[in-house]
Coordinates of C-alpha atoms in Angstrom, one line a residue:
M1 CA -3.7 29.0 4.4
T2 CA -5.1 28.7 7.8
P3 CA -1.8 26.7 10.1
A4 CA -3.1 23.5 11.4
P5 CA -3.7 22.9 14.3
Q6 CA -0.7 20.9 16.0
S7 CA -2.6 17.4 16.7
Y8 CA -3.0 17.7 13.2
F9 CA -1.9 15.0 10.9
W10 CA -0.1 17.6 8.4
S11 CA 1.3 20.0 11.1
A12 CA 4.9 18.9 10.7
A13 CA 4.9 20.2 7.1
Q14 CA 3.8 23.5 7.3
H15 CA 6.5 25.3 7.3
S16 CA 8.1 23.2 3.9
C17 CA 5.2 22.7 1.8
Q18 CA 5.9 25.4 -0.9
I19 CA 5.1 23.0 -4.3
W20 CA 8.3 23.0 -6.0
R21 CA 9.8 21.5 -3.2
S22 CA 7.3 18.9 -2.5
V23 CA 8.0 17.8 -6.5
L24 CA 11.4 18.2 -5.8
G25 CA 10.9 16.0 -3.0
F26 CA 8.7 13.1 -4.8
T27 CA 11.5 13.5 -7.6
L28 CA 14.4 12.8 -5.2
I29 CA 12.7 9.7 -3.7
H30 CA 11.9 7.6 -6.6
V31 CA 15.6 9.4 -7.8
V32 CA 17.5 6.5 -4.6
F33 CA 14.0 4.1 -4.9
F34 CA 15.3 3.3 -8.6
A35 CA 19.2 3.3 -7.8
A36 CA 18.2 1.4 -5.3
T37 CA 15.9 -1.5 -6.9
F38 CA 19.6 -1.4 -9.5
A39 CA 22.0 -2.4 -6.5
I40 CA 20.1 -4.8 -5.0
F41 CA 18.8 -6.2 -8.2
M42 CA 22.1 -6.9 -9.5
G43 CA 23.8 -8.2 -5.6
G44 CA 20.5 -10.1 -5.1
G45 CA 20.7 -11.7 -8.4
W46 CA 25.3 -11.8 -8.7
L47 CA 24.1 -14.3 -5.0
I48 CA 22.2 -16.4 -6.1
G49 CA 23.9 -16.9 -9.7
A50 CA 20.3 -15.6 -11.2
H51 CA 20.0 -12.7 -14.0
P52 CA 18.7 -9.5 -12.5
A53 CA 15.8 -10.0 -15.5
T54 CA 14.6 -13.1 -14.3
I55 CA 13.9 -11.8 -10.7
L56 CA 10.7 -9.8 -11.1
D57 CA 8.3 -12.4 -11.5
G58 CA 9.0 -13.4 -8.1
A59 CA 8.7 -17.3 -8.7
T60 CA 10.7 -18.3 -5.9
P61 CA 11.1 -17.2 -2.3
A62 CA 14.6 -15.2 -3.1
H63 CA 13.4 -13.9 -5.9
T64 CA 10.8 -12.1 -4.4
A65 CA 12.5 -11.1 -1.6
I66 CA 15.4 -10.0 -3.5
F67 CA 11.6 -7.7 -5.0
F68 CA 10.7 -7.0 -1.6
L69 CA 14.3 -5.9 -0.6
T70 CA 14.3 -3.1 -3.3
F71 CA 11.7 -0.8 -1.0
L72 CA 14.4 0.1 1.8
G73 CA 15.2 2.7 -1.5
Y74 CA 11.7 4.9 -0.4
H75 CA 12.9 4.5 2.9
L76 CA 16.5 5.3 2.6
G77 CA 15.4 8.0 0.0
L78 CA 12.7 9.7 2.5
W79 CA 15.5 10.2 5.4
L80 CA 17.1 12.1 3.3
V81 CA 15.0 14.3 1.6
V82 CA 12.8 14.6 4.7
R83 CA 15.7 15.3 6.5
F84 CA 17.6 17.8 4.3
L85 CA 15.4 18.7 2.3
H86 CA 12.9 19.9 4.2
K87 CA 14.6 20.3 7.5
R88 CA 12.6 17.5 9.9
S89 CA 12.4 14.9 11.6
F90 CA 11.9 11.5 9.5
L91 CA 9.3 10.7 12.0
T92 CA 7.0 12.9 11.7
L93 CA 5.9 11.1 8.4
F94 CA 3.8 8.7 11.2
G95 CA 2.1 11.5 12.8
P96 CA 2.2 14.0 15.0
Q97 CA 3.1 11.3 17.7
K98 CA 6.5 10.8 16.2
R99 CA 5.1 6.5 16.3
V100 CA 2.9 4.3 14.8
L101 CA 0.1 4.2 16.6
W102 CA 0.1 0.2 16.8
R103 CA -3.4 -0.2 18.5
Q104 CA -4.8 1.6 14.8
F105 CA -2.6 -0.8 13.2
R106 CA -4.3 -3.6 14.7
I107 CA -7.6 -2.4 13.2
G108 CA -6.4 -1.1 10.3
I109 CA -5.2 -5.5 9.8
L110 CA -9.0 -6.8 11.2
I111 CA -10.2 -5.4 9.2
A112 CA -8.6 -5.4 5.6
L113 CA -9.0 -9.6 6.8
G114 CA -13.0 -8.9 7.4
I115 CA -12.9 -7.4 3.4
S116 CA -10.8 -10.6 2.4
F117 CA -12.9 -12.8 4.3
A118 CA -16.4 -11.3 3.1
A119 CA -14.8 -11.2 -0.9
G120 CA -14.0 -15.6 -0.1
L121 CA -17.6 -16.0 1.2
L122 CA -19.2 -14.3 -2.1
Q123 CA -16.6 -15.8 -4.4
M124 CA -17.7 -19.6 -3.1
F125 CA -20.9 -19.0 -5.1
E126 CA -18.4 -18.7 -8.0
P127 CA -19.1 -22.4 -9.1
L128 CA -22.4 -21.3 -10.4
L129 CA -22.1 -18.5 -12.5
I130 CA -19.0 -20.2 -14.4
A131 CA -18.2 -23.1 -16.2
P132 CA -15.8 -25.7 -14.6
Q133 CA -13.3 -25.7 -16.9
D134 CA -13.4 -21.7 -15.8
Q135 CA -12.7 -22.2 -12.4
T136 CA -10.6 -20.7 -10.0
Q137 CA -7.6 -24.2 -9.2
L138 CA -5.6 -24.4 -5.8
E139 CA -1.9 -25.9 -6.3
R140 CA 0.2 -25.7 -4.2
N141 CA 3.3 -23.8 -4.2
L142 CA 5.5 -24.4 -1.2
P143 CA 6.5 -27.2 1.0
T144 CA 4.9 -27.1 4.8
R145 CA 8.2 -27.0 5.9
E146 CA 10.2 -24.9 4.1
W147 CA 6.7 -22.3 4.0
L148 CA 7.3 -22.3 8.0
L149 CA 11.0 -21.5 7.7
I150 CA 10.1 -18.3 5.2
L151 CA 6.3 -17.3 7.2
I152 CA 8.1 -15.2 9.2
P153 CA 11.1 -13.5 6.5
A154 CA 8.4 -12.9 4.6
L155 CA 5.8 -10.8 6.3
I156 CA 9.0 -8.4 7.6
L157 CA 9.6 -7.7 4.3
I158 CA 5.8 -7.6 3.3
F159 CA 5.5 -4.9 6.7
I160 CA 8.7 -2.9 4.9
Q161 CA 7.3 -2.9 1.1
I162 CA 3.6 -1.5 2.8
F163 CA 5.5 0.8 5.3
A164 CA 7.7 2.7 2.5
E165 CA 4.6 2.7 0.0
E166 CA 2.5 4.2 2.7
L167 CA 5.5 6.5 4.0
V168 CA 5.6 7.7 0.9
F169 CA 1.9 8.5 -0.2
R170 CA 0.0 8.7 2.9
G171 CA 2.6 10.0 4.6
Y172 CA 4.8 12.9 2.5
M173 CA 2.6 13.4 -0.1
L174 CA -0.6 13.5 2.3
Q175 CA 1.1 16.1 4.7
Q176 CA 3.0 17.5 1.6
L177 CA -0.3 18.6 -0.1
R178 CA -2.5 19.1 2.7
A179 CA -0.9 21.3 4.2
R180 CA -0.8 23.6 1.3
F181 CA -4.6 22.9 -0.6
Q182 CA -7.7 22.2 0.6
S183 CA -9.4 20.6 -2.2
V184 CA -9.5 17.0 -2.3
W185 CA -9.1 16.2 -5.2
I186 CA -5.4 17.5 -5.0
W187 CA -4.5 16.0 -1.6
A188 CA -6.4 12.4 -2.1
I189 CA -7.4 11.9 -5.4
L190 CA -4.2 13.2 -7.5
P191 CA -1.7 11.4 -5.6
S192 CA -3.8 8.1 -5.4
V193 CA -4.5 7.8 -8.8
A194 CA -1.0 8.3 -9.6
F195 CA -0.9 5.5 -7.0
G196 CA -3.0 3.6 -8.5
L197 CA -0.9 3.4 -12.4
L198 CA 2.4 3.1 -10.5
H199 CA 0.3 -0.3 -10.4
A200 CA -0.4 -0.5 -13.8
D201 CA 0.9 -4.0 -15.5
P202 CA -0.9 -4.2 -19.1
S203 CA 1.9 -7.3 -20.4
T204 CA 0.3 -9.4 -16.7
W205 CA -3.4 -8.3 -16.4
G206 CA -4.0 -7.2 -19.8
I207 CA -7.3 -4.7 -19.7
N208 CA -7.8 -6.7 -16.4
A209 CA -5.4 -3.8 -15.8
V210 CA -7.1 -0.4 -15.5
F211 CA -9.4 -2.8 -12.7
Y212 CA -6.5 -2.7 -10.8
V213 CA -5.5 1.1 -11.2
I214 CA -8.8 1.8 -10.3
H215 CA -8.7 -0.9 -7.4
T216 CA -5.3 0.9 -6.1
S217 CA -6.7 4.4 -6.4
V218 CA -9.4 3.8 -4.8
V219 CA -7.8 2.3 -1.9
G220 CA -5.9 5.0 -1.6
I221 CA -8.5 7.7 -1.8
V222 CA -9.9 5.4 1.5
L223 CA -6.4 5.4 2.7
S224 CA -5.5 8.8 2.2
F225 CA -9.1 9.7 4.4
V226 CA -9.0 7.2 7.1
T227 CA -5.3 9.2 7.6
L228 CA -6.4 11.7 7.8
R229 CA -9.2 11.3 9.6
T230 CA -7.1 9.0 12.7
G231 CA -4.1 11.5 12.3
N232 CA -1.9 8.5 12.1
I233 CA -0.2 6.4 9.2
G234 CA -1.1 3.3 11.6
A235 CA -4.4 2.7 10.3
A236 CA -4.2 2.9 6.9
A237 CA -0.7 0.7 7.0
G238 CA -2.5 -1.6 9.1
L239 CA -5.1 -1.7 6.0
H240 CA -2.3 -2.5 3.3
F241 CA -0.7 -4.9 5.6
G242 CA -3.7 -7.1 6.7
N243 CA -4.4 -7.3 2.4
N244 CA -1.2 -7.2 1.4
M245 CA -0.5 -10.3 3.8
S246 CA -2.9 -13.0 2.2
M247 CA 0.4 -13.5 -0.2
V248 CA 1.6 -15.5 1.6
L249 CA -1.2 -18.0 1.7
M250 CA -2.7 -18.0 -1.7
G251 CA -1.3 -16.2 -4.0
N252 CA -1.2 -16.1 -8.2
A253 CA 0.0 -17.9 -10.2
G254 CA 3.0 -16.7 -12.4
S255 CA 3.1 -12.9 -10.4
L256 CA 4.7 -12.6 -7.1
D257 CA 4.3 -16.0 -5.6
G258 CA 7.5 -16.8 -4.4
F259 CA 6.0 -16.8 -0.8
S260 CA 3.0 -18.5 -1.4
L261 CA 1.6 -21.5 -0.1
F262 CA -1.0 -22.1 -2.7
V263 CA -0.9 -20.2 -5.9
A264 CA -4.0 -20.2 -8.2
E265 CA -4.7 -20.7 -11.1
V266 CA -6.7 -18.0 -12.6
D267 CA -6.5 -16.3 -16.2
L268 CA -5.3 -12.7 -14.9
M269 CA -7.1 -11.1 -18.4
G270 CA -10.0 -12.6 -18.4
W271 CA -13.5 -12.0 -16.9
T272 CA -13.4 -13.7 -13.7
T273 CA -10.6 -12.2 -12.6
S274 CA -12.0 -8.4 -13.2
A275 CA -15.5 -9.5 -11.5
S276 CA -13.2 -10.1 -8.5
M277 CA -11.6 -6.8 -8.6
M278 CA -14.8 -5.0 -8.8
L279 CA -15.6 -7.3 -6.4
Q280 CA -13.1 -6.5 -3.6
T281 CA -12.9 -2.4 -5.0
V282 CA -17.0 -2.6 -3.8
L283 CA -16.0 -4.4 -0.7
V284 CA -13.5 -1.7 0.5
L285 CA -15.7 1.1 -0.1
V286 CA -19.1 -0.4 2.1
A287 CA -16.7 -1.2 4.6
F288 CA -14.7 2.9 4.5
V289 CA -18.7 4.5 4.7
I290 CA -19.5 2.1 8.0
W291 CA -16.0 2.9 9.2
W292 CA -16.2 6.7 8.4
K293 CA -20.4 6.0 9.4
L294 CA -19.3 4.7 12.8
T295 CA -16.5 7.3 13.7
Q296 CA -18.6 10.4 13.2
R297 CA -19.6 9.9 16.3
Q298 CA -16.1 10.5 18.4
A299 CA -13.6 13.7 19.0
P300 CA -11.9 14.0 15.5
I301 CA -8.3 14.1 15.8
A302 CA -8.1 15.2 12.3
N303 CA -10.8 15.5 10.8
A304 CA -10.5 15.6 7.2
V305 CA -14.0 17.5 6.4
K306 CA -13.0 20.4 7.1
A307 CA -10.4 20.2 3.5
D308 CA -13.7 19.9 1.8

């Protein structure tokens, strides 16, 4: 195993990248996460006078806020595992700079918004393809005044959530696996499929749960390459944040829509949802190919091609 240069994203994990340590760390992170989730759901349910099981639907701003607060458990689990199991700083998860490169974060947000805009334009042709009764219907979900009051707290909670997921899968797992293995199947595809499977929810999506898992897996693979290519968590986090922040404007009715100004009345198990997911997956791949071609003209910080 050839030591990576200090500027490489995974360099901090070189001294403790044993398989047993990585598996134990990943397990302990999730033990802490699930324990924190249980505590936050119980405490949150008690504070708002609701049964914890009803919070999962995210039907109100309070329910959705409690759901997103559970991701603090990921941050706590990561800090404990990295500090005591791997004997390194939590900040090394961000990259060798030990901080977020905010310019990359902002670029990531703009790219994600561009993908969403392109998807929205293409979906304008929906009336030409499906019957009127099957078309997506938008409804007001929250009064404007109430929505404006929760907007900033909602974005902060989404920020906590996306960084939790990015630091676990594109920070901890990517660093640990890339420091130990060169195969792209192990450091990019395997953890990304695991990331996708965590989003599986057949009770909500039906057969579209398969397309949802495929989409999140593809996005995970793309974000892994982006992270190694840039040498920092910032770009991947920006892409993730730019994608998730759209839920404060429009959400799917009945699925974590508590922060949404509008909700779309769609059949989450229908073929139009399947087509929408496949379209978004294709757009992500197209954007990635364009970005990859453009950035190959620059001097790499941590070129993932060397791992192939």
